[in-house]
């Protein structure tokens, strides 16, 4: 077991959890205002593609990230318009959004780049790794926390920022009010639609960052349906963490950790499929420990909108 | 008068959706640089162009219908079963393994193998229901996570212990089903098989059960209002277990007949890549969990799929166009547009 657990395991945990954490936070902010966002996967996929496509044409990583964020925001606005203004069922819309993302990205991949399956390009500029000056010099922690992509740090900052925002700010309490009881919130003059749109746009931005980390973080490539259901895992992290940023961080960490371990285990004599199963099994077991309460209001709303 | 208006708005909504879907499809075709009329003709031909293509469309609709019916039934009772994909795959892989290891071939073999597949798939969804009942574990999450576990487990079964080693390399797959045990095709030389008949029969059976039986009434009541149903003496636990079991069995049947009637073996990814289960789920939700509506929409979505495969064969437009058109259709059908005369009706009600 000596070679199974070491510091690089934690390092890869942090790296793997970043996209899950970001998308999970996006799901959490939506859940806080009573929106059950099943479209996280589609949002990530769109961002992953725009990131790669913009990268090829501009060769500038920052412009790529910016374009990915803008594109994904527009996409999430469509989702918002559908469920807030047109009162469409959240789950149907979310799943349709995932389909749309798969369709649009696959279609664009074949028409723009003329390839099927996956697109590699060595010319692309991936996300840089940042060395953080002070932390880098601390013996053990330095190797862990430093030298990750900026998106990873953004994930940590977003967690803390969202926690403070929801706990301490007036607007944050309005978010909770909308999620808990829309009628009561409305009677207090809280603008429900505006707040729900804000939450959806924020979740779009967060998913965009997660998607960019997927396609430009470790490897610079795009493959059809490359999120591979990560958006759904993020959704699980949202629920497991009870829509609380710190909880989502821990749930995402748990998932990243098991994913990192399952990659380690592939060297041993265990069939790959079982090691790949590990994160999902552990998550189900974790569900027994952490009961979910907050998501119920979001679910009730989504059931209501289906009638 | 109001009834007519209701009907008109009921028709207008899908028509608008289809129009917008085709408009978006047209934009996509233009971007791909193809002729619009030609592409849509290919799409029509690929879906209904001849008896052969029609049979392809109907064949493709089988797993979509059955998965959709499963989701619809659970949803009627107020339970969201997102696990159709895992149930479909477990049903398929169980059937593929059982049929090979049964000591007899012939008519009885597929019956036993398919039943086994349905049972395993039903137990999978039952397990999720049991966890919800016993430990309050959110059904959405448990069914979703069980999907991944089921798909990976099925993949393991056909890549290690039950792999067909006669063909070298390639995709992991199980041993071929014996010729005598295969589900018959409905037409000689066509793809559509007996599973389609089963799917249609089950559609009407479900419609009957939901509308005309005591259990169906309990399911409907529970789905509409849990508290009222329990006040009326309906046992949530019992109804939930049965409806989840049936839900999983239906999805499993979709996988089983696909194995016995179409592929004649379980091929890893053959049932997950075309997104059968998710398409079925959308059909169920769009039809408001009405069994007959679910089946009709499932056939329509299958036609879009086979049509776009035809488009891909004969033009430069990739078949991803079907995903795009489907998604746009669904977005616009599920959206509740408020028409002017519906608003005026509300005002009348206020008098």
PDB file of N, CA and C in Angstrom, chain B residues 43-103:
ATOM      1  N   UNK B  43     -33.579  12.499 -45.242  1.00  0.00           N
ATOM      2  CA  UNK B  43     -34.037  12.213 -43.892  1.00  0.00           C
ATOM      3  C   UNK B  43     -35.352  11.430 -43.929  1.00  0.00           C
ATOM      4  N   UNK B  44     -36.258  11.896 -44.756  1.00  0.00           N
ATOM      5  CA  UNK B  44     -37.539  11.206 -44.913  1.00  0.00           C
ATOM      6  C   UNK B  44     -37.322   9.786 -45.422  1.00  0.00           C
ATOM      7  N   UNK B  45     -36.460   9.673 -46.433  1.00  0.00           N
ATOM      8  CA  UNK B  45     -36.206   8.348 -47.003  1.00  0.00           C
ATOM      9  C   UNK B  45     -35.560   7.417 -45.975  1.00  0.00           C
ATOM     10  N   UNK B  46     -34.646   7.962 -45.198  1.00  0.00           N
ATOM     11  CA  UNK B  46     -33.966   7.127 -44.204  1.00  0.00           C
ATOM     12  C   UNK B  46     -34.922   6.626 -43.138  1.00  0.00           C
ATOM     13  N   UNK B  47     -36.003   7.378 -42.901  1.00  0.00           N
ATOM     14  CA  UNK B  47     -36.944   6.963 -41.868  1.00  0.00           C
ATOM     15  C   UNK B  47     -38.106   6.153 -42.441  1.00  0.00           C
ATOM     16  N   UNK B  48     -38.673   6.616 -43.569  1.00  0.00           N
ATOM     17  CA  UNK B  48     -39.878   5.965 -44.105  1.00  0.00           C
ATOM     18  C   UNK B  48     -39.785   5.671 -45.596  1.00  0.00           C
ATOM     19  N   UNK B  49     -38.592   5.822 -46.174  1.00  0.00           N
ATOM     20  CA  UNK B  49     -38.459   5.782 -47.629  1.00  0.00           C
ATOM     21  C   UNK B  49     -38.946   4.505 -48.280  1.00  0.00           C
ATOM     22  N   UNK B  50     -38.808   3.381 -47.603  1.00  0.00           N
ATOM     23  CA  UNK B  50     -39.271   2.112 -48.160  1.00  0.00           C
ATOM     24  C   UNK B  50     -39.643   1.226 -46.990  1.00  0.00           C
ATOM     25  N   UNK B  51     -40.198   0.067 -47.310  1.00  0.00           N
ATOM     26  CA  UNK B  51     -40.560  -0.873 -46.252  1.00  0.00           C
ATOM     27  C   UNK B  51     -39.338  -1.195 -45.394  1.00  0.00           C
ATOM     28  N   UNK B  52     -38.195  -1.321 -46.054  1.00  0.00           N
ATOM     29  CA  UNK B  52     -36.975  -1.674 -45.332  1.00  0.00           C
ATOM     30  C   UNK B  52     -36.618  -0.600 -44.310  1.00  0.00           C
ATOM     31  N   UNK B  53     -36.642   0.669 -44.752  1.00  0.00           N
ATOM     32  CA  UNK B  53     -36.280   1.749 -43.839  1.00  0.00           C
ATOM     33  C   UNK B  53     -37.335   1.939 -42.752  1.00  0.00           C
ATOM     34  N   UNK B  54     -38.594   1.750 -43.129  1.00  0.00           N
ATOM     35  CA  UNK B  54     -39.662   1.840 -42.125  1.00  0.00           C
ATOM     36  C   UNK B  54     -39.443   0.793 -41.041  1.00  0.00           C
ATOM     37  N   UNK B  55     -39.044  -0.413 -41.480  1.00  0.00           N
ATOM     38  CA  UNK B  55     -38.824  -1.478 -40.501  1.00  0.00           C
ATOM     39  C   UNK B  55     -37.643  -1.128 -39.595  1.00  0.00           C
ATOM     40  N   UNK B  56     -36.635  -0.459 -40.152  1.00  0.00           N
ATOM     41  CA  UNK B  56     -35.514   0.002 -39.322  1.00  0.00           C
ATOM     42  C   UNK B  56     -35.990   0.966 -38.250  1.00  0.00           C
ATOM     43  N   UNK B  57     -36.860   1.885 -38.680  1.00  0.00           N
ATOM     44  CA  UNK B  57     -37.369   2.886 -37.737  1.00  0.00           C
ATOM     45  C   UNK B  57     -38.143   2.210 -36.613  1.00  0.00           C
ATOM     46  N   UNK B  58     -39.023   1.281 -36.986  1.00  0.00           N
ATOM     47  CA  UNK B  58     -39.822   0.591 -35.978  1.00  0.00           C
ATOM     48  C   UNK B  58     -38.922  -0.218 -35.050  1.00  0.00           C
ATOM     49  N   UNK B  59     -37.882  -0.840 -35.629  1.00  0.00           N
ATOM     50  CA  UNK B  59     -36.972  -1.642 -34.810  1.00  0.00           C
ATOM     51  C   UNK B  59     -36.265  -0.747 -33.800  1.00  0.00           C
ATOM     52  N   UNK B  60     -35.817   0.405 -34.260  1.00  0.00           N
ATOM     53  CA  UNK B  60     -35.096   1.298 -33.366  1.00  0.00           C
ATOM     54  C   UNK B  60     -35.997   1.816 -32.248  1.00  0.00           C
ATOM     55  N   UNK B  61     -37.293   1.895 -32.559  1.00  0.00           N
ATOM     56  CA  UNK B  61     -38.200   2.447 -31.553  1.00  0.00           C
ATOM     57  C   UNK B  61     -38.466   1.472 -30.408  1.00  0.00           C
ATOM     58  N   UNK B  62     -38.191   0.165 -30.621  1.00  0.00           N
ATOM     59  CA  UNK B  62     -38.558  -0.826 -29.590  1.00  0.00           C
ATOM     60  C   UNK B  62     -37.939  -0.524 -28.221  1.00  0.00           C
ATOM     61  N   UNK B  63     -36.589  -0.432 -28.131  1.00  0.00           N
ATOM     62  CA  UNK B  63     -36.040  -0.154 -26.793  1.00  0.00           C
ATOM     63  C   UNK B  63     -36.461   1.217 -26.274  1.00  0.00           C
ATOM     64  N   UNK B  64     -36.653   2.175 -27.179  1.00  0.00           N
ATOM     65  CA  UNK B  64     -37.063   3.517 -26.740  1.00  0.00           C
ATOM     66  C   UNK B  64     -38.461   3.461 -26.140  1.00  0.00           C
ATOM     67  N   UNK B  65     -39.373   2.733 -26.822  1.00  0.00           N
ATOM     68  CA  UNK B  65     -40.742   2.610 -26.307  1.00  0.00           C
ATOM     69  C   UNK B  65     -40.729   1.961 -24.932  1.00  0.00           C
ATOM     70  N   UNK B  66     -40.021   0.831 -24.820  1.00  0.00           N
ATOM     71  CA  UNK B  66     -40.088   0.068 -23.569  1.00  0.00           C
ATOM     72  C   UNK B  66     -39.440   0.834 -22.414  1.00  0.00           C
ATOM     73  N   UNK B  67     -38.298   1.468 -22.686  1.00  0.00           N
ATOM     74  CA  UNK B  67     -37.675   2.281 -21.630  1.00  0.00           C
ATOM     75  C   UNK B  67     -38.615   3.425 -21.257  1.00  0.00           C
ATOM     76  N   UNK B  68     -39.231   4.023 -22.279  1.00  0.00           N
ATOM     77  CA  UNK B  68     -40.148   5.136 -22.031  1.00  0.00           C
ATOM     78  C   UNK B  68     -41.354   4.709 -21.207  1.00  0.00           C
ATOM     79  N   UNK B  69     -41.909   3.547 -21.525  1.00  0.00           N
ATOM     80  CA  UNK B  69     -43.064   3.044 -20.762  1.00  0.00           C
ATOM     81  C   UNK B  69     -42.676   2.823 -19.306  1.00  0.00           C
ATOM     82  N   UNK B  70     -41.473   2.283 -19.102  1.00  0.00           N
ATOM     83  CA  UNK B  70     -41.001   2.056 -17.737  1.00  0.00           C
ATOM     84  C   UNK B  70     -40.922   3.351 -16.954  1.00  0.00           C
ATOM     85  N   UNK B  71     -40.294   4.348 -17.566  1.00  0.00           N
ATOM     86  CA  UNK B  71     -40.172   5.648 -16.905  1.00  0.00           C
ATOM     87  C   UNK B  71     -41.561   6.229 -16.650  1.00  0.00           C
ATOM     88  N   UNK B  72     -42.433   6.104 -17.652  1.00  0.00           N
ATOM     89  CA  UNK B  72     -43.770   6.683 -17.549  1.00  0.00           C
ATOM     90  C   UNK B  72     -44.544   6.073 -16.386  1.00  0.00           C
ATOM     91  N   UNK B  73     -44.421   4.745 -16.227  1.00  0.00           N
ATOM     92  CA  UNK B  73     -45.189   4.079 -15.181  1.00  0.00           C
ATOM     93  C   UNK B  73     -44.742   4.539 -13.796  1.00  0.00           C
ATOM     94  N   UNK B  74     -43.415   4.597 -13.593  1.00  0.00           N
ATOM     95  CA  UNK B  74     -42.914   5.047 -12.290  1.00  0.00           C
ATOM     96  C   UNK B  74     -43.306   6.501 -12.056  1.00  0.00           C
ATOM     97  N   UNK B  75     -43.251   7.279 -13.125  1.00  0.00           N
ATOM     98  CA  UNK B  75     -43.544   8.700 -12.989  1.00  0.00           C
ATOM     99  C   UNK B  75     -45.011   8.930 -12.655  1.00  0.00           C
ATOM    100  N   UNK B  76     -45.876   8.054 -13.148  1.00  0.00           N
ATOM    101  CA  UNK B  76     -47.294   8.147 -12.829  1.00  0.00           C
ATOM    102  C   UNK B  76     -47.521   8.031 -11.328  1.00  0.00           C
ATOM    103  N   UNK B  77     -46.690   7.210 -10.690  1.00  0.00           N
ATOM    104  CA  UNK B  77     -46.811   7.041  -9.249  1.00  0.00           C
ATOM    105  C   UNK B  77     -46.016   8.109  -8.503  1.00  0.00           C
ATOM    106  N   UNK B  78     -45.431   9.040  -9.253  1.00  0.00           N
ATOM    107  CA  UNK B  78     -44.702  10.135  -8.627  1.00  0.00           C
ATOM    108  C   UNK B  78     -43.255   9.820  -8.321  1.00  0.00           C
ATOM    109  N   UNK B  79     -42.701   8.783  -8.958  1.00  0.00           N
ATOM    110  CA  UNK B  79     -41.307   8.435  -8.713  1.00  0.00           C
ATOM    111  C   UNK B  79     -40.495   8.630  -9.975  1.00  0.00           C
ATOM    112  N   UNK B  80     -39.392   9.352  -9.815  1.00  0.00           N
ATOM    113  CA  UNK B  80     -38.555   9.618 -10.972  1.00  0.00           C
ATOM    114  C   UNK B  80     -37.529   8.525 -11.130  1.00  0.00           C
ATOM    115  N   UNK B  81     -37.640   7.755 -12.189  1.00  0.00           N
ATOM    116  CA  UNK B  81     -36.673   6.695 -12.434  1.00  0.00           C
ATOM    117  C   UNK B  81     -35.722   7.148 -13.535  1.00  0.00           C
ATOM    118  N   UNK B  82     -34.540   7.627 -13.126  1.00  0.00           N
ATOM    119  CA  UNK B  82     -33.548   8.041 -14.129  1.00  0.00           C
ATOM    120  C   UNK B  82     -32.637   6.876 -14.494  1.00  0.00           C
ATOM    121  N   UNK B  83     -32.983   5.677 -14.021  1.00  0.00           N
ATOM    122  CA  UNK B  83     -32.073   4.549 -14.173  1.00  0.00           C
ATOM    123  C   UNK B  83     -32.395   3.633 -15.333  1.00  0.00           C
ATOM    124  N   UNK B  84     -33.191   4.146 -16.289  1.00  0.00           N
ATOM    125  CA  UNK B  84     -33.603   3.269 -17.389  1.00  0.00           C
ATOM    126  C   UNK B  84     -32.407   2.701 -18.145  1.00  0.00           C
ATOM    127  N   UNK B  85     -31.364   3.496 -18.283  1.00  0.00           N
ATOM    128  CA  UNK B  85     -30.211   3.017 -19.046  1.00  0.00           C
ATOM    129  C   UNK B  85     -29.581   1.787 -18.391  1.00  0.00           C
ATOM    130  N   UNK B  86     -29.336   1.869 -17.097  1.00  0.00           N
ATOM    131  CA  UNK B  86     -28.746   0.742 -16.388  1.00  0.00           C
ATOM    132  C   UNK B  86     -29.652  -0.476 -16.420  1.00  0.00           C
ATOM    133  N   UNK B  87     -30.966  -0.245 -16.278  1.00  0.00           N
ATOM    134  CA  UNK B  87     -31.914  -1.355 -16.286  1.00  0.00           C
ATOM    135  C   UNK B  87     -31.958  -2.021 -17.660  1.00  0.00           C
ATOM    136  N   UNK B  88     -31.924  -1.188 -18.702  1.00  0.00           N
ATOM    137  CA  UNK B  88     -31.919  -1.706 -20.073  1.00  0.00           C
ATOM    138  C   UNK B  88     -30.710  -2.617 -20.286  1.00  0.00           C
ATOM    139  N   UNK B  89     -29.549  -2.131 -19.856  1.00  0.00           N
ATOM    140  CA  UNK B  89     -28.309  -2.870 -20.069  1.00  0.00           C
ATOM    141  C   UNK B  89     -28.274  -4.150 -19.233  1.00  0.00           C
ATOM    142  N   UNK B  90     -28.732  -4.067 -17.984  1.00  0.00           N
ATOM    143  CA  UNK B  90     -28.730  -5.271 -17.150  1.00  0.00           C
ATOM    144  C   UNK B  90     -29.669  -6.329 -17.728  1.00  0.00           C
ATOM    145  N   UNK B  91     -30.839  -5.892 -18.203  1.00  0.00           N
ATOM    146  CA  UNK B  91     -31.757  -6.832 -18.831  1.00  0.00           C
ATOM    147  C   UNK B  91     -31.107  -7.502 -20.023  1.00  0.00           C
ATOM    148  N   UNK B  92     -30.441  -6.687 -20.840  1.00  0.00           N
ATOM    149  CA  UNK B  92     -29.830  -7.215 -22.056  1.00  0.00           C
ATOM    150  C   UNK B  92     -28.726  -8.214 -21.742  1.00  0.00           C
ATOM    151  N   UNK B  93     -27.846  -7.854 -20.807  1.00  0.00           N
ATOM    152  CA  UNK B  93     -26.693  -8.715 -20.555  1.00  0.00           C
ATOM    153  C   UNK B  93     -27.129 -10.014 -19.873  1.00  0.00           C
ATOM    154  N   UNK B  94     -28.118  -9.922 -18.987  1.00  0.00           N
ATOM    155  CA  UNK B  94     -28.619 -11.141 -18.335  1.00  0.00           C
ATOM    156  C   UNK B  94     -29.205 -12.085 -19.374  1.00  0.00           C
ATOM    157  N   UNK B  95     -30.039 -11.534 -20.250  1.00  0.00           N
ATOM    158  CA  UNK B  95     -30.650 -12.350 -21.297  1.00  0.00           C
ATOM    159  C   UNK B  95     -29.593 -13.007 -22.180  1.00  0.00           C
ATOM    160  N   UNK B  96     -28.586 -12.202 -22.553  1.00  0.00           N
ATOM    161  CA  UNK B  96     -27.555 -12.725 -23.452  1.00  0.00           C
ATOM    162  C   UNK B  96     -26.792 -13.876 -22.818  1.00  0.00           C
ATOM    163  N   UNK B  97     -26.582 -13.804 -21.500  1.00  0.00           N
ATOM    164  CA  UNK B  97     -25.835 -14.872 -20.824  1.00  0.00           C
ATOM    165  C   UNK B  97     -26.728 -16.091 -20.588  1.00  0.00           C
ATOM    166  N   UNK B  98     -27.949 -15.836 -20.105  1.00  0.00           N
ATOM    167  CA  UNK B  98     -28.852 -16.952 -19.779  1.00  0.00           C
ATOM    168  C   UNK B  98     -29.176 -17.773 -21.020  1.00  0.00           C
ATOM    169  N   UNK B  99     -29.449 -17.110 -22.126  1.00  0.00           N
ATOM    170  CA  UNK B  99     -29.876 -17.840 -23.323  1.00  0.00           C
ATOM    171  C   UNK B  99     -28.809 -18.832 -23.786  1.00  0.00           C
ATOM    172  N   UNK B 100     -27.547 -18.477 -23.606  1.00  0.00           N
ATOM    173  CA  UNK B 100     -26.472 -19.357 -24.047  1.00  0.00           C
ATOM    174  C   UNK B 100     -26.325 -20.555 -23.114  1.00  0.00           C
ATOM    175  N   UNK B 101     -26.556 -20.336 -21.807  1.00  0.00           N
ATOM    176  CA  UNK B 101     -26.302 -21.402 -20.848  1.00  0.00           C
ATOM    177  C   UNK B 101     -27.502 -22.293 -20.557  1.00  0.00           C
ATOM    178  N   UNK B 102     -28.665 -21.959 -21.146  1.00  0.00           N
ATOM    179  CA  UNK B 102     -29.819 -22.832 -20.959  1.00  0.00           C
ATOM    180  C   UNK B 102     -29.577 -24.152 -21.694  1.00  0.00           C
ATOM    181  N   UNK B 103     -30.009 -25.277 -21.083  1.00  0.00           N
ATOM    182  CA  UNK B 103     -29.756 -26.579 -21.708  1.00  0.00           C
ATOM    183  C   UNK B 103     -30.629 -26.848 -22.939  1.00  0.00           C
TER     184      UNK B 103
END
